[in-house]
Coordinates of C-alpha atoms (C1' of nucleotides) in Angstrom, one line a residue:
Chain Y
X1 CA -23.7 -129.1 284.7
X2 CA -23.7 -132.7 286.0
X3 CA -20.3 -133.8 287.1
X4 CA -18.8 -136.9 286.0
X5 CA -17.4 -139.2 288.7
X6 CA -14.0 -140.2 288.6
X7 CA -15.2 -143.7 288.2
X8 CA -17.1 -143.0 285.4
X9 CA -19.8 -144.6 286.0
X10 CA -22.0 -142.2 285.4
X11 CA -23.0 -141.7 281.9
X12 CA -24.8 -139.0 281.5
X13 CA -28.3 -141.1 282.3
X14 CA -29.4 -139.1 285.0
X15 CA -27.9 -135.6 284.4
X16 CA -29.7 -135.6 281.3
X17 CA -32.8 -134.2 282.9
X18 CA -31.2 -131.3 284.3
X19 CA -32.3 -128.7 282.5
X20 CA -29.7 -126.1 281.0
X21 CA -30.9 -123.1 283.0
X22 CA -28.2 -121.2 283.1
X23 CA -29.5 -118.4 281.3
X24 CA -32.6 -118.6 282.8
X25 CA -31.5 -119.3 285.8
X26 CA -29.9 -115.6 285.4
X27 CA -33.0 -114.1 284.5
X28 CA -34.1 -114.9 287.7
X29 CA -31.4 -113.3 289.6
X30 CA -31.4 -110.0 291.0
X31 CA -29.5 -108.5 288.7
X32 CA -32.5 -109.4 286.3
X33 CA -33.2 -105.8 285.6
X34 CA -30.1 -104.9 284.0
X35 CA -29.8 -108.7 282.4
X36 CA -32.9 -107.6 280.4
X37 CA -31.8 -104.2 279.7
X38 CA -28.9 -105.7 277.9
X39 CA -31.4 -107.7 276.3
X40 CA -33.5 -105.1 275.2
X41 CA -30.0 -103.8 274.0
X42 CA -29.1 -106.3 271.6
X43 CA -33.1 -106.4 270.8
X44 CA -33.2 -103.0 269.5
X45 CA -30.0 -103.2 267.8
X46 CA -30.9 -106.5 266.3
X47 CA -34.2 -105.0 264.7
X48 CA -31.8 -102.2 263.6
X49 CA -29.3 -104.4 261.9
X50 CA -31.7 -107.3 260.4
X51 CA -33.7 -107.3 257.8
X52 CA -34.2 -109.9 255.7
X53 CA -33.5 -113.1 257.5
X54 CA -36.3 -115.4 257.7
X55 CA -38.5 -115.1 259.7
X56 CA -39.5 -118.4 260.9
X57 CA -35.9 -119.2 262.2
X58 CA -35.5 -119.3 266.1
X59 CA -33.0 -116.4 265.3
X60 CA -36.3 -113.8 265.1
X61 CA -36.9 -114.6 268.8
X62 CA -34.1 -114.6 270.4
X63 CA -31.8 -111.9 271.7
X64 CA -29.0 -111.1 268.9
X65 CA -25.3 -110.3 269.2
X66 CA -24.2 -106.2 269.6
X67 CA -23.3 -105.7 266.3
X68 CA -21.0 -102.6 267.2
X69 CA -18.0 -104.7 268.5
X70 CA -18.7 -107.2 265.0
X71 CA -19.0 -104.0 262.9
X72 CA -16.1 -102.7 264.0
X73 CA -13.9 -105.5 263.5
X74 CA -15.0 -105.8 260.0
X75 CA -14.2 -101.9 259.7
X76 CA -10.8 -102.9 261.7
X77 CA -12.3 -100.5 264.1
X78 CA -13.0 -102.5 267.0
X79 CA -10.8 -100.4 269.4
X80 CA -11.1 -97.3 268.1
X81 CA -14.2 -95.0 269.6
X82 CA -17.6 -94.0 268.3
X83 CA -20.3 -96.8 267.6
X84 CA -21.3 -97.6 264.1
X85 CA -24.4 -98.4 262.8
X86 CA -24.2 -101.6 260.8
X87 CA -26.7 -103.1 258.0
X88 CA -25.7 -106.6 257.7
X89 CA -27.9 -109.4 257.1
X90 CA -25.4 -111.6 257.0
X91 CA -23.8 -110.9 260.1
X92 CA -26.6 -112.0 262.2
X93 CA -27.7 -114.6 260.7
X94 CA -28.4 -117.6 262.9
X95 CA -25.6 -120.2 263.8
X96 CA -27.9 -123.2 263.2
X97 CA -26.6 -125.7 265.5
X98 CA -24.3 -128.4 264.0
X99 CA -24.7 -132.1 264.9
X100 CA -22.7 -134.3 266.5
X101 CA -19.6 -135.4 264.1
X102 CA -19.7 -138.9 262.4
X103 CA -18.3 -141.8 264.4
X104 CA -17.0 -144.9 263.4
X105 CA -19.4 -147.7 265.8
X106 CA -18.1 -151.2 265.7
X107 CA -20.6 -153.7 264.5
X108 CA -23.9 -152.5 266.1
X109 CA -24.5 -156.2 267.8
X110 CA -21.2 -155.6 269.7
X111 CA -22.1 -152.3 270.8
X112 CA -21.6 -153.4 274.3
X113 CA -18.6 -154.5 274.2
X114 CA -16.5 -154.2 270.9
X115 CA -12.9 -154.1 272.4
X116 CA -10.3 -156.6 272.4
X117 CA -8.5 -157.2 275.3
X118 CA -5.8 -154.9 274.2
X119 CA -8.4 -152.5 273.6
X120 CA -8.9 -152.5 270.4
X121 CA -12.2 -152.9 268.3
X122 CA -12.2 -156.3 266.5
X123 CA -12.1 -156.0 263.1
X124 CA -15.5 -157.2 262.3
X125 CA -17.7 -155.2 259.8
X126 CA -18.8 -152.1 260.7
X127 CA -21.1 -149.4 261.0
X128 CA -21.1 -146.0 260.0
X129 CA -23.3 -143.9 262.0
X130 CA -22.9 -140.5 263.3
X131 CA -22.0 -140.1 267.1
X132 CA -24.7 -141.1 269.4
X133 CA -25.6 -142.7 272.6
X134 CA -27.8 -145.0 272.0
X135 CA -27.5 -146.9 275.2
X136 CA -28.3 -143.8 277.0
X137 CA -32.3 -143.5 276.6
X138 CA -32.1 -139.7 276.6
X139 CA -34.3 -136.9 275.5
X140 CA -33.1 -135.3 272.0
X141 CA -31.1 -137.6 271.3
X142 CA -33.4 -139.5 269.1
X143 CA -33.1 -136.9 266.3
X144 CA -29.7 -137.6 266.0
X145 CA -30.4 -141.5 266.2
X146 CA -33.2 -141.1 263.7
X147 CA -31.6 -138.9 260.8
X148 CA -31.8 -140.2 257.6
X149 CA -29.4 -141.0 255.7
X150 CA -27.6 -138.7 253.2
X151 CA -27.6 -139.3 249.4
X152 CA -24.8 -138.2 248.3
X153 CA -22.9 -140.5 250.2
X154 CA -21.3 -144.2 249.3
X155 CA -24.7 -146.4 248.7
X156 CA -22.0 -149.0 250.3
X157 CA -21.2 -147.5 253.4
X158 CA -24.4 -147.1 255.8
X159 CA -23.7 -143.6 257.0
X160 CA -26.5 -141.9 258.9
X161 CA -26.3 -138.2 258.8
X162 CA -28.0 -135.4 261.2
X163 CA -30.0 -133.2 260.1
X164 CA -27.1 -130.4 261.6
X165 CA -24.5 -132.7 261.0
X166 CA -21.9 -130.2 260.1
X167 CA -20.0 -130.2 263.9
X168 CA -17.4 -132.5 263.1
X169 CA -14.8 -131.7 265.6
X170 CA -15.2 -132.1 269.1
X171 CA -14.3 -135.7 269.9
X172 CA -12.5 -136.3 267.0
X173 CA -10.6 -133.5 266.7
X174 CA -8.7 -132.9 270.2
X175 CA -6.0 -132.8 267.6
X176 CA -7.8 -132.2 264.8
X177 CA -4.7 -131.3 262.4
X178 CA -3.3 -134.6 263.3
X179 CA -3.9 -136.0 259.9
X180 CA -0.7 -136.2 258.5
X181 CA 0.4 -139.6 257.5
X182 CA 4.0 -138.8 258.6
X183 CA 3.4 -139.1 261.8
X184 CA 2.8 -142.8 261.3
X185 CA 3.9 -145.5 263.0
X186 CA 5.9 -148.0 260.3
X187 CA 5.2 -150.4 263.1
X188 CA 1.4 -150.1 263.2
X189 CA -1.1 -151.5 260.7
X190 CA -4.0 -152.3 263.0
X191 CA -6.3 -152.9 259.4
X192 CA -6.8 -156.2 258.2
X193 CA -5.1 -157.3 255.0
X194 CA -6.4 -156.2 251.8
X195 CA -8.3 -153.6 253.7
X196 CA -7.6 -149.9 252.7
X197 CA -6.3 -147.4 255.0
X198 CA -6.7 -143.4 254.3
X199 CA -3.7 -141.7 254.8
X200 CA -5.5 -139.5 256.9
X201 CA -4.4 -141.2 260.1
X202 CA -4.3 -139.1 263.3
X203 CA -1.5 -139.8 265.8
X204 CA -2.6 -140.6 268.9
X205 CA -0.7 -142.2 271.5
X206 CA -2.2 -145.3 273.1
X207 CA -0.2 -145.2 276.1
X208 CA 1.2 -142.1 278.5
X209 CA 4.7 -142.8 276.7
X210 CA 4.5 -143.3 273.1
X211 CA 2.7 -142.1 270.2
X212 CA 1.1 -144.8 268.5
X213 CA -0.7 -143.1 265.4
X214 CA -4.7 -144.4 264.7
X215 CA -5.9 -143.5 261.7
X216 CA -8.2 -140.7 261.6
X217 CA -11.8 -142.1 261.7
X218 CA -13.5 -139.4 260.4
X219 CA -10.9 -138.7 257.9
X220 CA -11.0 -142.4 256.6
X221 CA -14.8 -142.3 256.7
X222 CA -14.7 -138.8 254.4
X223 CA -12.2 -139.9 252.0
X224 CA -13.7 -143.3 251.3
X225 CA -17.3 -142.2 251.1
X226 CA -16.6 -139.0 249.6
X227 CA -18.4 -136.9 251.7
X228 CA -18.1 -133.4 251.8
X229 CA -15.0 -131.8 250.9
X230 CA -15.4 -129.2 253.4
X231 CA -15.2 -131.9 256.0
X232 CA -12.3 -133.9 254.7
X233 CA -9.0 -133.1 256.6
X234 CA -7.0 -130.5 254.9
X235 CA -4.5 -131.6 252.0
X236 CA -1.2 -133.5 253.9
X237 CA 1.5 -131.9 254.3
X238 CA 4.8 -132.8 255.2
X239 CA 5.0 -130.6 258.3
X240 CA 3.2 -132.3 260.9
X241 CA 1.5 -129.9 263.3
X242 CA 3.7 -129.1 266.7
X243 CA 1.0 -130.2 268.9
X244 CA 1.9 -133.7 267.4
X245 CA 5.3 -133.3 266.5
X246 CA 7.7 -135.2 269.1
X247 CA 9.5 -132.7 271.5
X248 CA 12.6 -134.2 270.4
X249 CA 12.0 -133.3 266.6
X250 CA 10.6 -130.1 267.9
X251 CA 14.0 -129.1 270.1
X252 CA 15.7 -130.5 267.3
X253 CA 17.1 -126.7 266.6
X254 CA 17.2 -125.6 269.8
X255 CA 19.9 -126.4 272.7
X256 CA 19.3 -129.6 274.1
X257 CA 17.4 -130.0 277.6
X258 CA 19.0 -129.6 281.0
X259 CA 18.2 -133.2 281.7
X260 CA 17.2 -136.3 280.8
X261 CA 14.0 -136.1 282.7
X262 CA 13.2 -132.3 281.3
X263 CA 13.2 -134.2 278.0
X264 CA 11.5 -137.2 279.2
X265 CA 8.9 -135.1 280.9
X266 CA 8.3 -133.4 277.4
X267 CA 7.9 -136.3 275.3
X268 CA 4.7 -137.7 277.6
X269 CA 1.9 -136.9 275.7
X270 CA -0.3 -133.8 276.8
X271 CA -3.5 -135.2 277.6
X272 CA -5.7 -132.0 277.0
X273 CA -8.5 -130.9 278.7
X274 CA -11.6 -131.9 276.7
X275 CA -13.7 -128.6 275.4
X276 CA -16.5 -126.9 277.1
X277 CA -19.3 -125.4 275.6
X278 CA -18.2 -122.9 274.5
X279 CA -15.3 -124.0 273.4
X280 CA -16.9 -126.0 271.0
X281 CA -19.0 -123.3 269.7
X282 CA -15.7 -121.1 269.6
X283 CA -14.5 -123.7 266.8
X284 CA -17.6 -123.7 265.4
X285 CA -18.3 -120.0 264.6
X286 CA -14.7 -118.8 264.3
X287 CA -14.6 -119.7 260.6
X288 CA -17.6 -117.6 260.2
X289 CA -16.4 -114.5 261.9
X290 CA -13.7 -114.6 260.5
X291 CA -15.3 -114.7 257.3
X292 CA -18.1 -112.0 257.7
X293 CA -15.6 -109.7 259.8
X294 CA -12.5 -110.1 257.9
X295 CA -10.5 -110.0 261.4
X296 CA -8.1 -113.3 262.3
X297 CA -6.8 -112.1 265.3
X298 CA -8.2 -114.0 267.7
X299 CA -8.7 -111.8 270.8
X300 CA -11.1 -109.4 268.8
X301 CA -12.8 -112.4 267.7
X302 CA -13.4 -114.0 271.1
X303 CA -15.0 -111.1 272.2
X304 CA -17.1 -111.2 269.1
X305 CA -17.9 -115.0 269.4
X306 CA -18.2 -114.2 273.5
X307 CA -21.0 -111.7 272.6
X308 CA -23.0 -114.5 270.4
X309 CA -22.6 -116.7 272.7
X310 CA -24.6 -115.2 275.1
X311 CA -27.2 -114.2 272.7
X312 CA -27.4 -117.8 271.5
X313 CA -30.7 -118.9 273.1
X314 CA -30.6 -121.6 275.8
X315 CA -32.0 -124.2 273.6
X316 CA -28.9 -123.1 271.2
X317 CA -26.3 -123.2 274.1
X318 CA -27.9 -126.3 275.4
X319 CA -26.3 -128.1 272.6
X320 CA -23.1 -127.1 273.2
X321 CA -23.4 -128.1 276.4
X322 CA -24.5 -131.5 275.6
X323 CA -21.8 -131.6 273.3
X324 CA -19.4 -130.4 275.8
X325 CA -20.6 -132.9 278.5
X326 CA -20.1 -135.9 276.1
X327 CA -16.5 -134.8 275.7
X328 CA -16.2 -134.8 279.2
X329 CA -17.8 -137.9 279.2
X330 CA -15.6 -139.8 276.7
X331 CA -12.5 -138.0 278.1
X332 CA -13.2 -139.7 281.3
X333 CA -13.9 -143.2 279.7
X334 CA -10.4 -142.3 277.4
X335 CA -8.5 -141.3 280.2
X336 CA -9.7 -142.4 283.8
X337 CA -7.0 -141.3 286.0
X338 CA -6.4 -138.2 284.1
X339 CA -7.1 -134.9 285.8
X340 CA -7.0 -131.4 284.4
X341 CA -4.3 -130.8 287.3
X342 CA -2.2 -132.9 285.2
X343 CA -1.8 -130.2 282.8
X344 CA -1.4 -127.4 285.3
X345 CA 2.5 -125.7 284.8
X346 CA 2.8 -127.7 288.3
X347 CA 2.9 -130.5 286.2
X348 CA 6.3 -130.3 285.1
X349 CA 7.6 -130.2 289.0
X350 CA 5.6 -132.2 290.9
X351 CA 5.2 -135.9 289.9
X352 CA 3.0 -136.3 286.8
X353 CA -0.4 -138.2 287.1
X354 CA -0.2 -141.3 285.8
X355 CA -2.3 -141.4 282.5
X356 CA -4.3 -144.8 282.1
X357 CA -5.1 -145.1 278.8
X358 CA -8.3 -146.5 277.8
X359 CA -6.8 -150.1 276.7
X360 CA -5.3 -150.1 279.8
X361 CA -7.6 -149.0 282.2
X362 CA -8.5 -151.9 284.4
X363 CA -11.2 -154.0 284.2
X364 CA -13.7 -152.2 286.1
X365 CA -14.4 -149.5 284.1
X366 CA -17.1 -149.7 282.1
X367 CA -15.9 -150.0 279.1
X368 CA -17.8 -153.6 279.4
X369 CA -20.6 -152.2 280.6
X370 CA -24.2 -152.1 279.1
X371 CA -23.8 -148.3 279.7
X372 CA -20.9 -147.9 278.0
X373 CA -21.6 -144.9 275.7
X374 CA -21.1 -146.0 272.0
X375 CA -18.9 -143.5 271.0
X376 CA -15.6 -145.9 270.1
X377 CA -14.1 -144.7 267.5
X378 CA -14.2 -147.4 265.4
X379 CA -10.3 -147.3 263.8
X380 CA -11.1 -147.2 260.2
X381 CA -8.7 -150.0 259.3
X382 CA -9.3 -152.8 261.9
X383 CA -8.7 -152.7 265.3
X384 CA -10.4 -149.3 266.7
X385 CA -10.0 -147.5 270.1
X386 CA -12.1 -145.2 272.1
X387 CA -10.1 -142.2 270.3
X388 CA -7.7 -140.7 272.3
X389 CA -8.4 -137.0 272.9
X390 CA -6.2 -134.0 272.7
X391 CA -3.2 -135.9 272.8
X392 CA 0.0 -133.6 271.9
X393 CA 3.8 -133.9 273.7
X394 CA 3.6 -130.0 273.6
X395 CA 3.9 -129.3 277.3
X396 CA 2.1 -127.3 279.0
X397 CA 2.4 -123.7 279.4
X398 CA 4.5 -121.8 281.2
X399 CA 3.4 -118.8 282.2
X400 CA 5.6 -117.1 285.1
X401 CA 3.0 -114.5 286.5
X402 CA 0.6 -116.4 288.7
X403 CA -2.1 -115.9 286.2
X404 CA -3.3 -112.9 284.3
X405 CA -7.3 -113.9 285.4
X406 CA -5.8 -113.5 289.0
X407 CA -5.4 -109.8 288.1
X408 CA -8.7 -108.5 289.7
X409 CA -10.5 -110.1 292.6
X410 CA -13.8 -110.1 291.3
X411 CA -17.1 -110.1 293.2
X412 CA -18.7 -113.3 295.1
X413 CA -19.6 -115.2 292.3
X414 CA -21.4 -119.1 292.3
X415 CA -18.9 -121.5 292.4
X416 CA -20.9 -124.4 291.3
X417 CA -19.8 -126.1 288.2
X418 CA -23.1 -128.4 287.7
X419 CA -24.9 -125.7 285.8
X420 CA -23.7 -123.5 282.8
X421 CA -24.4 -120.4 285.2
X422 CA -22.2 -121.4 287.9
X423 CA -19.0 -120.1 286.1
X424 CA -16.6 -118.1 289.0
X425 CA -15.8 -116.2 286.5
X426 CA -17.5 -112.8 286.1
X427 CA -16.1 -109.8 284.3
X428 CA -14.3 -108.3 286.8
X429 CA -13.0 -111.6 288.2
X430 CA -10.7 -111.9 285.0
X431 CA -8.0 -109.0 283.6
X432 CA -9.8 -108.2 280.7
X433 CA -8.7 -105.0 279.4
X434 CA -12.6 -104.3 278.2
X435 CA -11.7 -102.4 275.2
X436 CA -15.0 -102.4 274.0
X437 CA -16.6 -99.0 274.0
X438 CA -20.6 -100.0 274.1
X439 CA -21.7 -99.8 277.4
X440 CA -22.9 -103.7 276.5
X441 CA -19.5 -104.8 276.8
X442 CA -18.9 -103.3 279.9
X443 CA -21.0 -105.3 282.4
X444 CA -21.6 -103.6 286.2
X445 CA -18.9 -105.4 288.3
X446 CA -21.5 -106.7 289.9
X447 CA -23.3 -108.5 287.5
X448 CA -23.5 -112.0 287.1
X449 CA -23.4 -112.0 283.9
X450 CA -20.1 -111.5 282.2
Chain M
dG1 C1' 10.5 -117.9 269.8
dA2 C1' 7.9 -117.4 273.9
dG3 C1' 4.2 -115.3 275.8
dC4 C1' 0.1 -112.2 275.6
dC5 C1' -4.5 -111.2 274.3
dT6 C1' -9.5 -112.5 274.6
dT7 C1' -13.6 -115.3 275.4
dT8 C1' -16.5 -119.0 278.6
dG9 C1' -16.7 -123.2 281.0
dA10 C1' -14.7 -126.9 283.7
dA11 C1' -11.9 -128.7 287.2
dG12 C1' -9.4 -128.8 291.3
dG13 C1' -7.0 -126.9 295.3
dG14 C1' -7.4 -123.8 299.1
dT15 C1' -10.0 -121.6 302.7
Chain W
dA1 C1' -19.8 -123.7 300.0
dC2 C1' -17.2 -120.5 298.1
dC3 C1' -13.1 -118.4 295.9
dC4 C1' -9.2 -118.6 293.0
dT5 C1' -6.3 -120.4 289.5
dT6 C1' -5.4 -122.8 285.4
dC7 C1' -6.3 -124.6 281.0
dA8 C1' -8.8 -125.6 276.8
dA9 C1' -8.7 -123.0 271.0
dA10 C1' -7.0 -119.6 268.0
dG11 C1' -3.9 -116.5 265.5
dG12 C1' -2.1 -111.9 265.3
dC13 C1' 0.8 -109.2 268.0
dT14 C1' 4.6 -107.8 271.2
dC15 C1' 9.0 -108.2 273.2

DNA sequence: GAGCCTTTGAAGGGT
DNA sequence: ACCCTTCAAAGGCTC
């Protein structure tokens, strides 16, 4: 996968002709042979377990998911021996790929430059389109950028909907429960007057030490043009979530700190890391496991969802890595000096990276630049920021071994982390306990492929 | 209540 | 360049 520089200058222009070859790239390895016998695996088993999907989708072509460690968990089996056969259309159906959520785009002629100086969007008119890039002349993006519009929404709000528009969560939602209007800053009414503001407001901090709440784009954009009510944020409720909540209301039971800085260090916001690929499609598809295998706990379905992943095809993973690399992308522009060594338990001891936020990043970013992705998030009631991601006081965790993926050294494995493939992690690199009993979930040690 | 489990990918430090 | 470690999400489970 391209690498973002620190600077962040680089948007994304050029590594968007590297091609996502990291399952391909696999094919090609030595360890082809048994690649494509896990293939003809989940082939067989797929004709075995499908039977009346259509048969035009891209899902008739491509590899499908063991259904064993799927069927299992629906029978709350998973762990327990002897395969099952399982006759479920449903369960294989295709994860169609989702689009790219709505964002909130100040006034199209000011794409280049719609901040203020304190980094917040004027509060000019503005444009409802979903995310895009459309500085960034970039294969496939123009079916996002070309959509058409949906009926059903607001005639009075432009809002331009993909075709697969149903991904509404990365980028806006690093925290995505933060919707509670409680969490509100009396302070902050960034709207102009007579201009109505959902309650749906996410808190998001605009600098390393306080939480100054934004209202929720997405949420304000759902509410007021009625869009689906799948995709509006769940109803408020008076218990913010914890990753929002303030570590002092948080302790508020508890003893207090040993120090003044302990408590200190726990208030600063936790700049998360922003989600990779599959991260992305985790959130996506965990509804629908859930849902078709009756399981919630999530290490059974992680190992499901880990299975479809990697019989998503590449141009289905592709998308999540796009998606992923924009996340990256706006994380960096949100948060130039952050690094994911911030949130590392050495965090709390050594001293903590100073977090610039976007408003305050210095002039040389390129926020002003003409290749300054397009992805602010308009705030919904006047002066809008590049939304903050991931942005919780919940510190880090602390775990005292030195890391349960540290368990088994696992075999040579690439390193480089400009292609999907180039994960160091392989199967035996990381303490999985493999309790899946198909021989498909027990790679060789020495594959490459987890 | 804290931490574990489980997945893949990204990032960064160490060698 | 390669290896290793940590973290990101999620919710049930364990201690």
């Amino acid at each position: 996968m391209p690498q973002l520089g620190r600077d962040g200058d680089d948007l994304g222009a050029n590594d968007e002709l590297i091609a996502f070859k990291d399952e391909g790239e696999q094919e090609e390895k030595p360890n082809v042979s048994s690649e494509r016998d896990l293939d003809d695996v989940k082939s067989s088993l797929v004709n075995e377990s499908e039977t009346t999907n259509s048969s035009d989708s891209e899902a008739d072509r491509r590899p499908k998911p063991h259904p064993d460690v799927e069927s299992r968990a629906r029978h709350g089996q998973l762990f327990q021996e002897g395969p099952r056969k399982q006759h479920d259309t449903g369960l294989f159906q295709p994860s169609p790929y989702v689009g790219y959520p709505f964002f909130m785009i100040s006034d199209l002629g000011n794409l280049c430059s719609p901040y203020l100086t304190n980094g917040a969007l004027a509060p000019t008119g503005r444009t409802y389109l979903p995310f895009q890039w459309p500085l960034l002349d970039i294969p496939g993006r123009a079916a996002i950028r070309d959509s058409a519009a949906p009926t059903h929404l607001s005639n009075s709000v432009p809002v331009v909907q993909h075709p697969h528009m149903t991904h509404l969560r990365p980028l806006l939602s690093y925290s995505p429960e933060a919707f509670s209007p409680q969490r509100a800053s009396p302070g902050f009414s960034p709207e102009p007057a007579g201009m109505s503001r959902s309650p749906h407001t996410a808190c998001y901090p605009m600098s390393p030490g306080g939480m100054t709440p934004i209202p929720h784009p997405l949420g304000w954009l759902l509410v007021s043009s009625g869009f689906s009510p799948r995709l509006v944020p769940p109803p408020q409720t008076s218990v913010p979530h914890p990753a929002i909540v303030p570590a002092s209301v948080k302790q508020e039971p508890g003893p207090p700190s040993t120090s003044e800085h302990d408590q200190e260090e726990e208030r600063k916001p936790h700049i998360k890391k922003p989600l990779n690929a599959f991260m992305l499609y985790m959130r996506e598809e965990r509804p629908k496991v859930v849902a078709q295998c009756k399981v919630k706990e999530s290490a059974t379905i992680n190992q499901i969802l880990g299975q479809r992943w990697h019989s998503l095809s590449k141009e289905e993973q592709a998308k999540y890595y796009d998606l992923a690399r924009k996340e990256r992308l706006l994380h960096s522009k949100l948060y130039p000096n952050w690094s994911a060594r911030d949130n590392y338990v050495s965090r709390l001891t050594e001293t903590p990276h100073t977090h610039t936020p976007l408003s305050q990043a210095s002039p040389a970013s390129s926020l002003d630049s003409p290749a300054t992705p397009t992805t602010a998030l308009a705030s919904p009631a006047g002066p809008a920021q590049l939304q903050p991601l991931s942005l919780t006081t919940k510190p880090p965790r602390i775990t005292h071994s030195v890391g349960r993926n540290a368990v088994t050294p696992g075999p040579p494995t690439p390193s480089s982390t400009d292609t999907p493939t180039s994960s160091p992690h392989t199967a035996s690199s990381r303490s999985s306990p493999q309790p899946l009993s198909h021989p498909f979930f027990h790679p060789p040690p020495t594959s490459s492929h987890r």
